[in-house]
CSV table of C-alpha atoms in Angstrom, one decimal:
chain,number,residue,atom,x,y,z
A,1,GLY,CA,11.8,-39.9,42.0
A,2,VAL,CA,12.0,-36.7,39.9
A,3,TRP,CA,10.2,-35.4,36.8
A,4,LYS,CA,12.4,-35.7,33.6
A,5,ILE,CA,11.9,-34.4,30.1
A,6,GLN,CA,10.3,-37.1,28.0
A,7,HIS,CA,9.8,-35.0,24.9
A,8,HIS,CA,11.2,-31.6,23.9
A,9,HIS,CA,10.4,-30.0,20.6
A,10,SER,CA,12.1,-26.7,19.6
A,11,SER,CA,11.7,-25.0,16.2
A,12,VAL,CA,12.0,-21.6,14.5
A,13,MET,CA,8.7,-19.6,14.3
A,14,PRO,CA,7.3,-20.2,10.8
A,15,GLU,CA,6.4,-16.6,10.3
A,16,GLU,CA,8.6,-15.1,13.0
A,17,ILE,CA,5.4,-13.7,14.6
A,18,ALA,CA,6.5,-13.8,18.2
A,19,MET,CA,10.1,-12.8,17.5
A,20,GLY,CA,9.7,-9.7,15.4
A,21,LYS,CA,12.7,-7.9,13.9
A,22,ALA,CA,13.0,-4.6,15.8
A,23,ILE,CA,13.3,-1.4,13.8
A,24,THR,CA,13.0,2.3,14.7
A,25,GLU,CA,11.2,5.0,12.8
A,26,ASP,CA,14.5,6.5,11.7
A,27,GLU,CA,15.7,3.1,10.5
A,28,VAL,CA,12.5,2.7,8.5
A,29,ARG,CA,13.1,6.1,6.8
A,30,GLY,CA,16.7,5.0,6.2
A,31,LEU,CA,15.4,2.1,4.0
A,32,PHE,CA,14.5,4.6,1.3
A,33,SER,CA,18.2,5.3,1.0
A,34,LEU,CA,18.8,1.7,0.0
A,35,TRP,CA,16.4,2.0,-2.8
A,36,ASN,CA,17.7,5.4,-3.8
A,37,ASN,CA,21.3,4.1,-3.8
A,38,ALA,CA,20.1,1.3,-6.0
A,39,LEU,CA,18.7,3.9,-8.4
A,40,ALA,CA,22.1,5.6,-8.4
A,41,THR,CA,23.8,2.4,-9.8
A,42,LEU,CA,21.6,2.8,-12.9
A,43,ASP,CA,21.3,-1.0,-12.8
A,44,PRO,CA,17.7,-2.2,-13.1
A,45,LYS,CA,18.5,-5.6,-11.6
A,46,LYS,CA,19.8,-4.0,-8.4
A,47,VAL,CA,16.7,-1.8,-8.1
A,48,ALA,CA,14.4,-4.8,-8.7
A,49,SER,CA,16.3,-6.7,-6.1
A,50,ARG,CA,15.1,-4.2,-3.5
A,51,TYR,CA,11.5,-5.5,-3.9
A,52,ALA,CA,10.1,-8.5,-2.1
A,53,LYS,CA,9.2,-11.7,-3.9
A,54,LYS,CA,5.5,-10.7,-4.1
A,55,GLY,CA,6.2,-6.9,-4.3
A,56,VAL,CA,3.7,-4.8,-6.3
A,57,LEU,CA,4.9,-1.6,-8.0
A,58,LEU,CA,2.4,0.9,-9.4
A,59,PRO,CA,4.8,3.2,-11.2
A,60,THR,CA,4.3,6.9,-12.2
A,61,VAL,CA,5.0,6.6,-16.0
A,62,SER,CA,3.3,3.3,-16.8
A,63,ASP,CA,-0.3,2.1,-16.6
A,64,VAL,CA,0.9,-1.5,-16.0
A,65,PRO,CA,1.1,-2.8,-12.4
A,66,ARG,CA,4.4,-4.6,-11.9
A,67,THR,CA,3.9,-7.8,-9.8
A,68,ASP,CA,7.1,-9.8,-10.3
A,69,PHE,CA,10.9,-9.4,-10.6
A,70,THR,CA,11.0,-9.4,-14.4
A,71,SER,CA,8.2,-6.7,-14.8
A,72,ILE,CA,9.7,-4.5,-12.1
A,73,GLU,CA,13.1,-4.7,-13.7
A,74,ASP,CA,11.6,-4.0,-17.1
A,75,TYR,CA,10.1,-0.7,-15.8
A,76,PHE,CA,13.4,0.5,-14.4
A,77,ILE,CA,15.3,-0.2,-17.6
A,78,ASN,CA,13.7,3.0,-19.0
A,79,PHE,CA,13.1,4.9,-15.8
A,80,LEU,CA,16.8,4.8,-14.9
A,81,LYS,CA,17.7,6.6,-18.2
A,82,LEU,CA,16.4,9.7,-16.4
A,83,LYS,CA,19.1,9.2,-13.8
A,84,PRO,CA,16.7,9.8,-10.9
A,85,GLN,CA,17.7,10.6,-7.4
A,86,GLY,CA,15.0,11.1,-4.7
A,87,GLU,CA,14.5,13.1,-1.6
A,88,ILE,CA,11.7,12.5,1.0
A,89,LEU,CA,9.8,15.7,1.7
A,90,GLU,CA,7.2,14.3,4.1
A,91,SER,CA,7.2,10.9,5.8
A,92,HIS,CA,4.6,9.0,7.9
A,93,VAL,CA,6.0,5.8,9.4
A,94,THR,CA,4.0,2.8,10.8
A,95,ILE,CA,5.7,-0.1,12.5
A,96,GLY,CA,4.3,-3.6,13.1
A,97,THR,CA,5.5,-7.1,13.8
A,98,ASN,CA,8.0,-7.9,10.9
A,99,TRP,CA,6.6,-5.1,8.7
A,100,CYS,CA,6.9,-1.4,8.4
A,101,GLN,CA,5.4,1.3,6.2
A,102,ASP,CA,6.7,4.7,5.1
A,103,ALA,CA,4.1,6.8,3.1
A,104,GLY,CA,4.2,10.4,2.1
A,105,ILE,CA,5.7,12.8,-0.5
A,106,TYR,CA,9.0,12.6,-2.3
A,107,GLU,CA,10.7,14.6,-5.0
A,108,PHE,CA,13.1,13.5,-7.7
A,109,THR,CA,15.7,15.7,-9.5
A,110,MET,CA,15.2,13.8,-12.8
A,111,GLY,CA,11.7,12.4,-12.4
A,112,ALA,CA,8.9,12.0,-9.9
A,113,THR,CA,6.9,9.1,-8.4
A,114,PRO,CA,4.7,8.2,-5.4
A,115,LEU,CA,4.9,4.5,-4.3
A,116,SER,CA,3.9,2.4,-1.3
A,117,VAL,CA,5.0,-0.3,1.2
A,118,MET,CA,3.1,-2.9,3.2
A,119,PRO,CA,2.3,-4.0,6.8
A,120,GLU,CA,1.7,-7.0,9.1
A,121,GLY,CA,0.1,-7.7,12.5
A,122,THR,CA,-0.1,-10.3,15.4
A,123,MET,CA,-2.8,-12.9,16.0
A,124,ALA,CA,-3.6,-13.9,12.4
A,125,LYS,CA,-7.0,-13.4,10.9
A,126,GLU,CA,-7.6,-15.6,7.9
A,127,ILE,CA,-8.8,-14.0,4.7
A,128,SER,CA,-9.0,-15.3,1.1
A,129,GLU,CA,-8.0,-13.5,-2.1
A,130,GLU,CA,-11.7,-13.2,-3.1
A,131,GLU,CA,-12.5,-11.8,0.3
A,132,VAL,CA,-9.7,-9.2,0.0
A,133,LYS,CA,-11.2,-8.1,-3.4
A,134,ASN,CA,-14.6,-7.8,-1.8
A,135,LEU,CA,-13.3,-5.4,0.8
A,136,PHE,CA,-13.4,-2.7,-1.9
A,137,GLN,CA,-17.2,-3.0,-2.0
A,138,LEU,CA,-17.4,-2.0,1.7
A,139,TRP,CA,-15.5,1.2,0.8
A,140,ASN,CA,-17.5,1.7,-2.4
A,141,SER,CA,-20.8,1.2,-0.6
A,142,ALA,CA,-19.7,3.8,1.9
A,143,LEU,CA,-19.1,6.2,-1.0
A,144,ALA,CA,-22.7,5.5,-2.2
A,145,THR,CA,-24.1,6.9,1.1
A,146,LEU,CA,-22.6,10.3,0.2
A,147,ASP,CA,-21.7,10.5,3.9
A,148,PRO,CA,-18.0,11.5,4.4
A,149,ASP,CA,-18.2,10.2,8.0
A,150,ALA,CA,-19.2,6.7,6.8
A,151,VAL,CA,-16.3,6.7,4.3
A,152,ALA,CA,-13.7,7.9,6.8
A,153,LYS,CA,-14.7,5.1,9.2
A,154,ARG,CA,-13.5,2.6,6.7
A,155,TYR,CA,-9.9,3.7,7.4
A,156,ALA,CA,-7.8,2.4,10.3
A,157,LYS,CA,-6.7,4.6,13.2
A,158,ASN,CA,-3.2,5.3,11.8
A,159,ALA,CA,-4.3,5.2,8.1
A,160,VAL,CA,-2.6,7.2,5.4
A,161,LEU,CA,-4.6,8.4,2.4
A,162,LEU,CA,-2.8,9.8,-0.7
A,163,PRO,CA,-5.8,10.9,-2.7
A,164,THR,CA,-6.1,11.5,-6.4
A,165,VAL,CA,-7.2,15.2,-6.4
A,166,SER,CA,-5.3,16.6,-3.4
A,167,ASP,CA,-1.6,17.3,-2.8
A,168,ILE,CA,-2.2,16.8,1.0
A,169,PRO,CA,-1.5,13.4,2.6
A,170,ARG,CA,-4.4,12.6,4.9
A,171,THR,CA,-3.1,11.0,8.0
A,172,ASP,CA,-6.0,11.1,10.5
A,173,TYR,CA,-9.7,10.8,10.7
A,174,GLY,CA,-10.4,14.5,10.4
A,175,LEU,CA,-8.2,15.0,7.3
A,176,ILE,CA,-9.6,11.9,5.6
A,177,LYS,CA,-13.2,13.0,6.3
A,178,ASP,CA,-12.4,16.5,5.0
A,179,TYR,CA,-11.2,15.1,1.7
A,180,PHE,CA,-14.4,13.1,1.1
A,181,VAL,CA,-16.6,16.1,1.8
A,182,GLY,CA,-15.6,17.5,-1.6
A,183,PHE,CA,-15.0,14.2,-3.4
A,184,LEU,CA,-18.5,12.9,-2.6
A,185,ASP,CA,-20.1,15.9,-4.3
A,186,LYS,CA,-19.2,14.1,-7.6
A,187,LYS,CA,-21.3,11.1,-6.5
A,188,PRO,CA,-18.5,8.6,-7.4
A,189,GLN,CA,-19.0,4.8,-7.8
A,190,GLY,CA,-16.0,2.6,-8.5
A,191,GLU,CA,-15.4,-0.6,-10.3
A,192,ILE,CA,-12.1,-2.6,-10.2
A,193,LEU,CA,-10.7,-3.4,-13.6
A,194,GLU,CA,-7.5,-5.2,-12.5
A,195,SER,CA,-6.7,-6.5,-9.1
A,196,ASN,CA,-3.4,-7.9,-7.6
A,197,VAL,CA,-3.9,-9.4,-4.1
A,198,THR,CA,-1.1,-10.1,-1.6
A,199,LEU,CA,-1.9,-11.8,1.7
A,200,GLY,CA,0.1,-11.4,4.9
A,201,HIS,CA,-0.2,-12.0,8.6
A,202,ASN,CA,-3.1,-9.7,9.7
A,203,TRP,CA,-2.7,-7.6,6.6
A,204,CYS,CA,-3.5,-7.8,3.0
A,205,GLN,CA,-3.1,-5.7,-0.1
A,206,ASP,CA,-5.1,-5.1,-3.2
A,207,ALA,CA,-3.4,-3.1,-5.9
A,208,GLY,CA,-4.3,-2.4,-9.5
A,209,ILE,CA,-6.6,-0.3,-11.7
A,210,TYR,CA,-10.1,1.0,-11.0
A,211,GLU,CA,-12.6,3.2,-12.8
A,212,PHE,CA,-15.1,5.7,-11.3
A,213,THR,CA,-18.4,6.8,-12.8
A,214,MET,CA,-19.2,10.3,-11.4
A,215,GLY,CA,-23.0,10.3,-10.9
A,216,ALA,CA,-23.1,14.1,-10.8
A,217,THR,CA,-21.7,14.5,-14.3
A,218,GLY,CA,-21.6,11.0,-15.9
A,219,ASP,CA,-17.8,11.3,-16.4
A,220,LYS,CA,-15.7,8.2,-16.1
A,221,VAL,CA,-12.2,8.4,-14.5
A,222,LYS,CA,-9.7,5.6,-14.6
A,223,GLY,CA,-6.9,5.4,-12.0
A,224,ARG,CA,-4.3,3.2,-10.3
A,225,TYR,CA,-4.9,2.2,-6.7
A,226,SER,CA,-3.4,0.4,-3.8
A,227,PHE,CA,-5.3,-0.5,-0.6
A,228,VAL,CA,-3.4,-2.0,2.3
A,229,TYR,CA,-5.8,-3.5,4.9
A,230,VAL,CA,-5.2,-4.4,8.5
A,231,TYR,CA,-7.4,-6.3,10.9
A,232,GLU,CA,-8.3,-3.7,13.6
A,233,ASP,CA,-11.1,-3.8,16.3
A,234,GLY,CA,-12.7,-6.9,14.8
A,235,GLU,CA,-12.8,-5.8,11.2
A,236,TRP,CA,-10.7,-5.1,8.1
A,237,LYS,CA,-9.8,-1.5,7.8
A,238,ILE,CA,-7.8,0.5,5.2
A,239,ALA,CA,-4.3,1.3,6.6
A,240,HIS,CA,-2.9,2.8,3.4
A,241,HIS,CA,-4.7,4.0,0.3
A,242,HIS,CA,-3.0,5.5,-2.7
A,243,SER,CA,-4.9,6.6,-5.7
A,244,SER,CA,-3.6,8.4,-8.8
A,245,VAL,CA,-4.8,9.1,-12.4
A,246,MET,CA,-3.5,7.0,-15.2
A,247,PRO,CA,-0.3,8.6,-16.6
A,248,GLU,CA,-1.0,7.3,-20.1
C-alpha cells in the first residue's frame, strides 16, 4: 500500500558540471607557485606535467605553438638553462565552473614570458572546431569597420586583452576600446596561418599564429595569438586575447 523505489540510478557527473570544484581568487593566484616551483627543479618533465592533456603553450622564445606533452617538455629543456624564477606583478582572476583564469603581467629574474590559461561555463553550448576557427572572422570583420566600439563589443564583460603594441592589460570595455582607437588607424586585416583549437564546456580556445596586413602602409606583421571564447548573452565572446610579435 506504499510507493517503493522500482529503479534508482546514481552516477558521477560526466564533466562535473553541477559539482564544480570550489576555488578562491587567492588560490588561483597560488597555482602560479606550483608552476614556478616546477621551474625551480630545472626538470622539464616536471614543468610539462603542470599542463593539461590538451594544454597549449605559446612561448616567448619560440615561434612554435606547443600542443602536447612532448613539445612542451622540449621547449623547457632549453628555457630551464636560464634558471628562471617568476614573480607576478599584475593579476586578473576569473573563476568559472571547474575552470579558472589568471592573466596579467609577470617578471622573471633570468628570462621573461607572458602565457595564458583557460575557462569553462555551465549549460553547454555546442560548437565545432571549424566554428571556433570562424569566430576569428567576427573579430576580423569588426576590425574592417574601423569602429573601435564594434571591435570592443566582440569581447566578454570580464575580458582581458594583452595587446601586441601596448604594455597595459586591457581589462574592461573602456580600456579595450581605447586600445583599438589607435590600432585601427593602421587599417589592419588578419589571416590565421596556424590554428590549434581546444573545446570545453561553454568555452573554447583558438591559439596559433596569424598575420596582419596594415592597409594604411601595406606592411605585414606576423604574430602569435590566443583567443579564449565564452558563451555569453547568447553569443560567443572573447574572454581572453593575447597577441605578441614573433620572437624569431
